[in-house]
Amino acid sequence: MQLYACGSNGSSQLSLNHADDVTTLTRCIFHPSFTAPPDAKILDLVSSSTHSLLLLHTSSGNVLLGAGTNTLGQLGPRCALWDEVKPEGRFKPVSLAVSAGLEGDWEPVKIAATWTTSFVTYRRVVGRDDSSSASQNGASSSRGVASAAQEVIVGCGSNDFGELGQGGTGNGDRVAITSASDNATIVPVRFQAGESVEILRGGQRHVVAVLRGPQGQRVVGWGASRKGELDPKTASRGVKAKGKTAQPTISPPTQIIVNVQPGVTIRDVALGASHTLVLLSDGSVQGWGSDLKGQITQIDSMSDIKAIGATWGGSYYLTRGGELFSQGSNTHGQLLRDSDQAKGPGKVVVPRGSICDIVAGSEHLLVVVEDHGRKELWAGGWNEHGNLGLGHADDQGRIVKVDVPGEIKRVWGGLAATWVWTTAQED
């Protein structure tokens, strides 16, 4: 398993065993305490301002790894991942279940992150360790976690915008002062019977989860909400300017009512700094929250979409026919199209091949293209930290080809960072 990264690395979050930015894709390093088995597969990867989480699947179960700084408890309570307050420059096993008060055997199955906060969905492994009396009678643990629960979302790190789900609901609520988590906590999502987390996404300051249960899908969001990022009613008007709005500053886990026609389901969610995108199975896209940069203007004109992405101030769409569209902020050329085009979705020119997938970072876009049977990586937009992998730090207003070692298996975008899983051979 070969994982490569480039971009912002001031907190050693790229797992390269140093704290310097890198402008070309460089192979990640794992801590000596962990050896990835030959059958390991990457389920997901998220990276934010100072830390990264890597979720692996192996024949013996899922494994969660973390790298970067832990000064705010984003990789475990009070630096439980390591002994001192210092960056860990190599991916190292992380477990939040015990700290969160979970009894029995729990397995990480989903991950997400905001600026300095981590979220892990843990699923109770039935039959592997069910010996406690609490598990047998459904009693609650010492921290109020029902042992009968099958999935929970655990959060740790800062709570600046109520990301840990403890925020209030009034416009006058004060934003919490940044402080380290004493313990990982259970986000009070209030799962209904039989529900599990189907999709979990973190933006800069808010989180959205799509839950699936016997009655279908249900959407829950929490964190920053002043700009309507948790309220689909803002889709019709957007929040254009700063200042007072009718929205609460921060919100605890709140159900989001998405207008979905019978038989239509949610396929994906993408979060910007202050806006939310939802891709539906009929190929339509819904968006709400801030429209200050034009990131959701005329979004209802998009159709036949198969993939979406969101930068902090932009939205991106890949059609089933292979066309790519962008809208929103273009301060660093991240729209990858003519800047004089009107607000709203505009087409991005792809130099060659057919687009397989798109992945958005904080203010850059990654495009996986298949050309003559081989997958290639193209990138454009903000490049201050070398996060486009081009060997320099110049912004790119058009997508350009990136050199990738080996065959591409999957790509992720982070905060000024790019990650690529490839088939490259060991040195």
Short mmCIF file of C-alpha atoms in Angstrom, two decimals:
data_model
loop_
_atom_site.label_atom_id
_atom_site.label_comp_id
_atom_site.label_asym_id
_atom_site.label_seq_id
_atom_site.Cartn_x
_atom_site.Cartn_y
_atom_site.Cartn_z
CA MET A 1 0.00 0.00 0.00
CA GLN A 2 1.65 3.20 -1.21
CA LEU A 3 0.24 6.57 -0.12
CA TYR A 4 1.68 9.88 -1.37
CA ALA A 5 1.04 13.45 -0.22
CA CYS A 6 2.04 17.02 -0.98
CA GLY A 7 1.21 20.51 0.24
CA SER A 8 0.93 22.19 3.63
CA ASN A 9 2.87 20.29 6.29
CA GLY A 10 3.70 22.76 9.06
CA SER A 11 2.24 20.43 11.70
CA SER A 12 3.69 17.25 10.15
CA GLN A 13 0.17 16.31 9.07
CA LEU A 14 1.31 14.80 5.76
CA SER A 15 3.00 11.93 7.60
CA LEU A 16 6.38 12.51 5.97
CA ASN A 17 8.37 12.56 9.25
CA HIS A 18 9.21 16.26 8.94
CA ALA A 19 7.37 19.59 9.08
CA ASP A 20 8.25 21.18 5.73
CA ASP A 21 5.83 21.84 2.90
CA VAL A 22 6.44 19.66 -0.15
CA THR A 23 5.59 20.56 -3.75
CA THR A 24 5.73 17.09 -5.29
CA LEU A 25 3.95 13.91 -4.29
CA THR A 26 6.06 12.26 -1.59
CA ARG A 27 5.54 8.83 -0.04
CA CYS A 28 3.99 8.83 3.42
CA ILE A 29 5.73 7.13 6.33
CA PHE A 30 4.12 4.93 8.98
CA HIS A 31 5.17 4.80 12.62
CA PRO A 32 7.28 1.74 13.56
CA SER A 33 4.50 0.64 15.92
CA PHE A 34 2.29 -0.09 12.91
CA THR A 35 2.94 -2.28 9.90
CA ALA A 36 0.26 -2.26 7.24
CA PRO A 37 -0.64 -5.86 6.33
CA PRO A 38 -0.44 -6.82 2.65
CA ASP A 39 -4.25 -6.91 2.37
CA ALA A 40 -4.72 -3.37 3.78
CA LYS A 41 -7.02 -1.11 1.78
CA ILE A 42 -7.68 2.57 2.35
CA LEU A 43 -11.33 3.21 3.17
CA ASP A 44 -10.99 6.96 3.61
CA LEU A 45 -8.63 9.82 4.42
CA VAL A 46 -9.32 13.30 5.77
CA SER A 47 -6.87 16.11 6.49
CA SER A 48 -7.39 19.54 7.99
CA SER A 49 -5.31 22.43 9.27
CA THR A 50 -3.00 20.51 11.62
CA HIS A 51 -3.90 16.81 11.51
CA SER A 52 -4.90 13.89 9.31
CA LEU A 53 -6.89 10.70 9.81
CA LEU A 54 -6.45 7.53 7.77
CA LEU A 55 -8.96 4.66 7.90
CA LEU A 56 -7.78 1.25 6.73
CA HIS A 57 -9.55 -2.04 6.22
CA THR A 58 -7.69 -5.30 6.92
CA SER A 59 -8.77 -8.92 7.20
CA SER A 60 -8.74 -8.54 11.00
CA GLY A 61 -10.86 -5.36 11.05
CA ASN A 62 -10.65 -1.64 10.43
CA VAL A 63 -7.74 0.42 11.76
CA LEU A 64 -7.69 4.18 12.43
CA LEU A 65 -4.40 6.08 12.12
CA GLY A 66 -3.54 9.71 12.82
CA ALA A 67 -0.71 12.17 12.14
CA GLY A 68 0.02 15.82 12.89
CA THR A 69 -0.41 17.88 16.06
CA ASN A 70 -2.66 17.06 18.98
CA THR A 71 -2.53 20.28 20.98
CA LEU A 72 -6.35 20.57 20.90
CA GLY A 73 -7.06 16.90 21.40
CA GLN A 74 -7.96 16.35 17.75
CA LEU A 75 -6.08 13.03 17.73
CA GLY A 76 -7.18 11.88 21.16
CA PRO A 77 -7.78 13.37 24.61
CA ARG A 78 -4.98 15.54 25.90
CA CYS A 79 -2.34 14.05 23.64
CA ALA A 80 -3.14 10.43 24.47
CA LEU A 81 -1.69 9.49 21.09
CA TRP A 82 1.80 10.36 22.29
CA ASP A 83 3.43 11.48 25.51
CA GLU A 84 4.29 15.09 24.75
CA VAL A 85 2.64 18.06 23.03
CA LYS A 86 4.53 17.77 19.77
CA PRO A 87 3.71 16.77 16.21
CA GLU A 88 3.71 13.10 15.24
CA GLY A 89 5.11 13.03 11.73
CA ARG A 90 4.12 9.44 10.94
CA PHE A 91 0.74 7.77 10.79
CA LYS A 92 0.18 6.06 14.13
CA PRO A 93 -2.79 4.02 15.47
CA VAL A 94 -5.49 6.09 17.18
CA SER A 95 -8.40 4.83 19.24
CA LEU A 96 -11.12 7.07 20.64
CA ALA A 97 -13.61 4.39 21.71
CA VAL A 98 -12.41 3.86 25.28
CA SER A 99 -11.98 7.58 25.92
CA ALA A 100 -15.56 8.13 24.76
CA GLY A 101 -16.83 5.54 27.23
CA LEU A 102 -17.72 2.82 24.72
CA GLU A 103 -17.90 -0.64 26.26
CA GLY A 104 -17.22 -3.83 24.34
CA ASP A 105 -15.75 -4.06 20.85
CA TRP A 106 -16.24 -1.07 18.53
CA GLU A 107 -14.81 -0.60 15.04
CA PRO A 108 -14.17 2.70 13.20
CA VAL A 109 -16.16 2.82 9.96
CA LYS A 110 -16.40 6.51 8.92
CA ILE A 111 -14.19 9.57 9.46
CA ALA A 112 -14.47 13.34 8.98
CA ALA A 113 -12.75 16.50 10.18
CA THR A 114 -13.30 20.23 10.53
CA TRP A 115 -10.53 22.78 11.11
CA THR A 116 -9.11 21.24 14.31
CA THR A 117 -11.72 18.63 15.21
CA SER A 118 -12.06 14.94 14.35
CA PHE A 119 -15.11 12.73 13.95
CA VAL A 120 -15.18 8.95 13.89
CA THR A 121 -18.22 6.75 13.43
CA TYR A 122 -17.80 3.63 15.55
CA ARG A 123 -19.87 0.50 14.88
CA ARG A 124 -20.38 -2.05 17.63
CA VAL A 125 -19.00 -5.43 16.61
CA VAL A 126 -21.64 -7.92 17.73
CA GLY A 127 -20.38 -11.35 18.71
CA ARG A 128 -16.69 -10.49 18.87
CA ASP A 129 -16.79 -9.16 22.43
CA ASP A 130 -20.20 -9.21 24.09
CA SER A 131 -19.31 -10.48 27.53
CA SER A 132 -20.10 -7.47 29.71
CA SER A 133 -23.29 -7.48 31.69
CA ALA A 134 -24.09 -4.03 30.32
CA SER A 135 -24.01 -5.44 26.80
CA GLN A 136 -26.28 -8.28 27.82
CA ASN A 137 -28.98 -6.20 29.43
CA GLY A 138 -28.72 -3.01 27.37
CA ALA A 139 -27.73 -0.87 30.36
CA SER A 140 -25.88 2.37 29.92
CA SER A 141 -22.16 2.81 30.53
CA SER A 142 -20.73 5.20 33.11
CA ARG A 143 -20.86 8.04 30.59
CA GLY A 144 -24.40 7.43 29.46
CA VAL A 145 -23.58 5.52 26.24
CA ALA A 146 -26.20 2.86 25.65
CA SER A 147 -24.47 -0.48 25.16
CA ALA A 148 -27.31 -1.55 22.89
CA ALA A 149 -26.38 1.17 20.37
CA GLN A 150 -24.94 -0.17 17.13
CA GLU A 151 -23.31 3.04 15.87
CA VAL A 152 -22.20 6.31 17.45
CA ILE A 153 -20.29 9.35 16.23
CA VAL A 154 -17.33 10.29 18.42
CA GLY A 155 -15.83 13.78 18.32
CA CYS A 156 -12.62 15.23 19.74
CA GLY A 157 -10.66 18.45 19.37
CA SER A 158 -11.70 22.08 19.51
CA ASN A 159 -15.30 23.27 19.72
CA ASP A 160 -14.95 26.78 18.31
CA PHE A 161 -18.18 26.60 16.33
CA GLY A 162 -20.01 23.88 18.22
CA GLU A 163 -18.47 21.12 16.09
CA LEU A 164 -18.62 18.69 18.99
CA GLY A 165 -22.40 19.00 18.97
CA GLN A 166 -22.63 20.94 22.23
CA GLY A 167 -23.64 24.27 20.71
CA GLY A 168 -26.76 26.19 21.62
CA THR A 169 -29.62 27.31 19.43
CA GLY A 170 -30.00 31.03 20.05
CA ASN A 171 -28.58 33.91 18.03
CA GLY A 172 -26.90 35.22 21.16
CA ASP A 173 -24.95 32.06 21.91
CA ARG A 174 -21.26 32.69 22.41
CA VAL A 175 -18.75 30.69 20.44
CA ALA A 176 -16.72 28.42 22.67
CA ILE A 177 -13.11 29.40 23.36
CA THR A 178 -10.64 27.00 21.77
CA SER A 179 -9.49 24.44 24.33
CA ALA A 180 -8.28 20.86 24.23
CA SER A 181 -10.76 18.02 24.65
CA ASP A 182 -10.48 16.39 28.04
CA ASN A 183 -12.01 13.27 26.51
CA ALA A 184 -13.49 12.19 23.25
CA THR A 185 -17.25 12.69 23.42
CA ILE A 186 -20.31 11.16 21.81
CA VAL A 187 -21.95 13.63 19.44
CA PRO A 188 -25.64 13.68 20.49
CA VAL A 189 -27.05 12.71 17.10
CA ARG A 190 -29.86 10.63 18.64
CA PHE A 191 -29.92 7.71 16.26
CA GLN A 192 -33.30 6.16 15.63
CA ALA A 193 -33.74 2.40 15.86
CA GLY A 194 -31.79 0.60 13.16
CA GLU A 195 -30.04 3.71 11.79
CA SER A 196 -26.42 3.78 10.69
CA VAL A 197 -24.17 6.47 9.21
CA GLU A 198 -24.17 6.28 5.44
CA ILE A 199 -22.27 9.52 4.73
CA LEU A 200 -20.22 11.70 7.11
CA ARG A 201 -18.69 14.99 5.90
CA GLY A 202 -16.86 17.82 7.64
CA GLY A 203 -16.44 21.34 6.27
CA GLN A 204 -14.38 24.13 7.71
CA ARG A 205 -16.78 24.68 10.61
CA HIS A 206 -19.83 22.43 10.18
CA VAL A 207 -20.64 18.73 9.85
CA VAL A 208 -23.36 16.85 7.98
CA ALA A 209 -24.27 13.17 8.35
CA VAL A 210 -26.67 11.14 6.23
CA LEU A 211 -28.21 8.35 8.30
CA ARG A 212 -29.96 5.33 6.81
CA GLY A 213 -32.54 3.26 8.68
CA PRO A 214 -35.67 1.19 8.14
CA GLN A 215 -37.59 4.34 7.18
CA GLY A 216 -35.00 5.52 4.66
CA GLN A 217 -32.50 8.35 4.85
CA ARG A 218 -32.33 11.15 7.40
CA VAL A 219 -29.93 14.11 7.35
CA VAL A 220 -28.46 15.65 10.51
CA GLY A 221 -26.08 18.62 10.76
CA TRP A 222 -24.31 20.57 13.49
CA GLY A 223 -21.68 23.25 14.06
CA ALA A 224 -21.57 26.69 12.45
CA SER A 225 -24.98 27.72 11.13
CA ARG A 226 -25.13 31.53 10.99
CA LYS A 227 -24.87 31.59 7.20
CA GLY A 228 -27.55 28.97 6.67
CA GLU A 229 -25.20 26.06 6.04
CA LEU A 230 -27.58 23.79 7.98
CA ASP A 231 -30.81 25.23 6.58
CA PRO A 232 -32.07 24.27 3.08
CA LYS A 233 -34.51 27.19 3.21
CA THR A 234 -31.56 29.44 2.37
CA ALA A 235 -31.22 27.67 -0.99
CA SER A 236 -33.79 29.98 -2.51
CA ARG A 237 -32.10 33.19 -1.41
CA GLY A 238 -28.57 32.38 -0.21
CA VAL A 239 -26.82 34.49 2.42
CA LYS A 240 -25.11 37.23 0.43
CA ALA A 241 -23.53 39.45 3.03
CA LYS A 242 -22.01 39.49 6.45
CA GLY A 243 -23.93 40.69 9.48
CA LYS A 244 -27.01 39.64 11.37
CA THR A 245 -29.19 36.90 9.93
CA ALA A 246 -32.13 34.89 11.17
CA GLN A 247 -29.87 31.87 11.62
CA PRO A 248 -28.36 30.78 14.97
CA THR A 249 -24.61 31.19 15.29
CA ILE A 250 -24.03 27.54 16.12
CA SER A 251 -26.39 24.58 16.25
CA PRO A 252 -26.39 21.21 18.02
CA PRO A 253 -27.23 18.12 15.92
CA THR A 254 -30.37 19.17 14.07
CA GLN A 255 -32.40 17.32 11.46
CA ILE A 256 -32.09 18.88 8.00
CA ILE A 257 -35.20 18.49 5.89
CA VAL A 258 -34.06 17.95 2.30
CA ASN A 259 -36.72 18.22 -0.39
CA VAL A 260 -36.43 14.80 -2.04
CA GLN A 261 -39.03 13.30 -4.37
CA PRO A 262 -40.30 9.74 -3.75
CA GLY A 263 -37.82 7.15 -4.94
CA VAL A 264 -34.92 9.63 -5.00
CA THR A 265 -32.02 9.21 -2.54
CA ILE A 266 -29.01 11.22 -1.43
CA ARG A 267 -25.83 9.98 -3.11
CA ASP A 268 -23.22 12.38 -1.75
CA VAL A 269 -22.63 15.52 0.32
CA ALA A 270 -19.92 18.18 -0.09
CA LEU A 271 -19.23 21.01 2.36
CA GLY A 272 -17.53 24.33 1.79
CA ALA A 273 -16.59 26.88 4.41
CA SER A 274 -20.17 28.14 4.69
CA HIS A 275 -22.25 26.23 2.16
CA THR A 276 -23.59 22.70 1.71
CA LEU A 277 -24.12 20.65 -1.46
CA VAL A 278 -26.20 17.49 -1.80
CA LEU A 279 -26.16 15.19 -4.85
CA LEU A 280 -29.35 13.23 -5.49
CA SER A 281 -29.78 9.95 -7.33
CA ASP A 282 -31.77 11.63 -10.10
CA GLY A 283 -28.68 13.67 -11.03
CA SER A 284 -29.89 16.93 -9.50
CA VAL A 285 -27.98 18.99 -6.94
CA GLN A 286 -29.25 21.06 -4.05
CA GLY A 287 -27.25 23.71 -2.22
CA TRP A 288 -27.79 26.08 0.67
CA GLY A 289 -25.88 28.45 2.93
CA SER A 290 -23.67 31.35 1.90
CA ASP A 291 -23.85 32.61 -1.67
CA LEU A 292 -21.46 35.52 -1.09
CA LYS A 293 -19.07 34.13 -3.73
CA GLY A 294 -21.82 32.86 -6.01
CA GLN A 295 -21.20 29.29 -4.89
CA ILE A 296 -24.88 28.28 -5.08
CA THR A 297 -26.19 30.78 -7.65
CA GLN A 298 -28.38 28.98 -10.24
CA ILE A 299 -27.44 25.63 -8.76
CA ASP A 300 -30.85 24.29 -9.71
CA SER A 301 -29.83 24.56 -13.36
CA MET A 302 -27.45 21.63 -12.94
CA SER A 303 -28.72 18.19 -14.02
CA ASP A 304 -27.43 14.73 -14.90
CA ILE A 305 -24.65 15.10 -12.30
CA LYS A 306 -22.66 12.09 -11.07
CA ALA A 307 -20.09 13.73 -8.76
CA ILE A 308 -19.79 16.95 -6.75
CA GLY A 309 -17.07 18.81 -4.88
CA ALA A 310 -16.83 21.93 -2.71
CA THR A 311 -13.91 24.18 -1.94
CA TRP A 312 -14.23 26.81 0.79
CA GLY A 313 -15.95 29.23 -1.58
CA GLY A 314 -16.74 27.17 -4.67
CA SER A 315 -18.85 24.34 -6.07
CA TYR A 316 -17.93 21.76 -8.73
CA TYR A 317 -20.01 19.29 -10.74
CA LEU A 318 -19.14 16.38 -13.00
CA THR A 319 -21.92 15.30 -15.36
CA ARG A 320 -22.64 11.73 -16.36
CA GLY A 321 -21.58 12.74 -19.83
CA GLY A 322 -18.12 13.73 -18.60
CA GLU A 323 -18.46 17.51 -18.57
CA LEU A 324 -17.03 19.55 -15.69
CA PHE A 325 -18.60 22.76 -14.31
CA SER A 326 -17.50 25.19 -11.58
CA GLN A 327 -18.84 28.27 -9.80
CA GLY A 328 -17.96 30.52 -6.88
CA SER A 329 -14.74 32.16 -5.73
CA ASN A 330 -11.95 32.57 -8.28
CA THR A 331 -9.37 34.42 -6.19
CA HIS A 332 -6.66 31.90 -7.08
CA GLY A 333 -7.92 30.71 -10.45
CA GLN A 334 -9.69 27.79 -8.77
CA LEU A 335 -12.70 27.96 -11.10
CA LEU A 336 -10.31 26.81 -13.84
CA ARG A 337 -12.24 28.72 -16.50
CA ASP A 338 -12.49 32.22 -17.96
CA SER A 339 -12.86 34.71 -15.12
CA ASP A 340 -15.14 36.97 -17.18
CA GLN A 341 -17.91 34.37 -17.30
CA ALA A 342 -21.12 35.31 -15.50
CA LYS A 343 -21.84 34.04 -12.00
CA GLY A 344 -23.35 30.59 -11.88
CA PRO A 345 -22.06 27.29 -13.26
CA GLY A 346 -19.53 27.55 -16.08
CA LYS A 347 -17.77 24.84 -18.07
CA VAL A 348 -14.18 23.81 -17.37
CA VAL A 349 -12.11 22.75 -20.36
CA VAL A 350 -10.42 19.35 -19.99
CA PRO A 351 -7.30 19.04 -22.17
CA ARG A 352 -7.66 15.35 -22.95
CA GLY A 353 -9.17 12.03 -21.95
CA SER A 354 -12.41 11.41 -20.09
CA ILE A 355 -12.98 12.50 -16.50
CA CYS A 356 -13.44 9.64 -14.02
CA ASP A 357 -13.76 11.66 -10.83
CA ILE A 358 -13.29 15.06 -9.22
CA VAL A 359 -11.99 15.81 -5.72
CA ALA A 360 -11.94 19.25 -4.09
CA GLY A 361 -9.40 20.49 -1.58
CA SER A 362 -9.73 23.68 0.43
CA GLU A 363 -9.22 25.92 -2.64
CA HIS A 364 -7.94 23.56 -5.33
CA LEU A 365 -9.45 20.90 -7.56
CA LEU A 366 -8.14 17.45 -8.44
CA VAL A 367 -9.39 15.76 -11.61
CA VAL A 368 -8.82 12.07 -12.37
CA VAL A 369 -8.77 11.54 -16.13
CA GLU A 370 -8.58 8.29 -18.07
CA ASP A 371 -6.54 8.55 -21.26
CA HIS A 372 -5.81 5.50 -23.41
CA GLY A 373 -6.66 3.13 -20.58
CA ARG A 374 -4.48 4.83 -17.95
CA LYS A 375 -5.64 7.11 -15.15
CA GLU A 376 -3.94 10.48 -14.86
CA LEU A 377 -4.15 13.22 -12.22
CA TRP A 378 -4.76 16.80 -13.27
CA ALA A 379 -4.99 19.71 -10.83
CA GLY A 380 -5.55 23.46 -10.64
CA GLY A 381 -6.31 26.39 -8.38
CA TRP A 382 -4.62 27.60 -5.20
CA ASN A 383 -1.06 26.30 -4.85
CA GLU A 384 0.59 28.40 -2.15
CA HIS A 385 1.89 25.33 -0.30
CA GLY A 386 2.70 23.22 -3.36
CA ASN A 387 -0.50 21.27 -2.87
CA LEU A 388 -0.97 20.75 -6.62
CA GLY A 389 2.13 18.54 -6.72
CA LEU A 390 3.73 20.43 -9.61
CA GLY A 391 7.14 21.08 -8.05
CA HIS A 392 6.41 24.77 -7.41
CA ALA A 393 3.98 27.00 -5.50
CA ASP A 394 2.39 29.03 -8.32
CA ASP A 395 -1.41 29.11 -8.59
CA GLN A 396 -2.90 27.53 -11.70
CA GLY A 397 -5.95 28.94 -13.48
CA ARG A 398 -6.25 25.86 -15.70
CA ILE A 399 -5.94 22.19 -14.84
CA VAL A 400 -2.48 20.77 -15.54
CA LYS A 401 -1.08 17.24 -15.42
CA VAL A 402 0.56 16.00 -12.19
CA ASP A 403 3.29 13.35 -12.14
CA VAL A 404 2.10 10.38 -10.07
CA PRO A 405 4.23 7.36 -9.12
CA GLY A 406 2.47 4.15 -10.19
CA GLU A 407 -1.18 3.63 -11.11
CA ILE A 408 -3.78 5.76 -9.36
CA LYS A 409 -6.18 3.91 -7.07
CA ARG A 410 -7.82 6.85 -5.28
CA VAL A 411 -7.30 10.57 -4.64
CA TRP A 412 -8.19 12.85 -1.70
CA GLY A 413 -8.06 16.61 -1.23
CA GLY A 414 -7.36 18.29 2.09
CA LEU A 415 -6.63 21.72 3.48
CA ALA A 416 -3.89 22.85 1.07
CA ALA A 417 -3.00 19.18 0.62
CA THR A 418 -3.30 16.40 -1.94
CA TRP A 419 -3.19 12.67 -1.26
CA VAL A 420 -2.88 9.85 -3.79
CA TRP A 421 -3.05 6.08 -3.20
CA THR A 422 -1.16 4.25 -5.95
CA THR A 423 0.15 0.85 -6.96
CA ALA A 424 3.78 2.04 -6.90
CA GLN A 425 6.25 -0.63 -5.79
CA GLU A 426 8.32 -0.44 -2.62
CA ASP A 427 11.77 1.17 -3.02
#
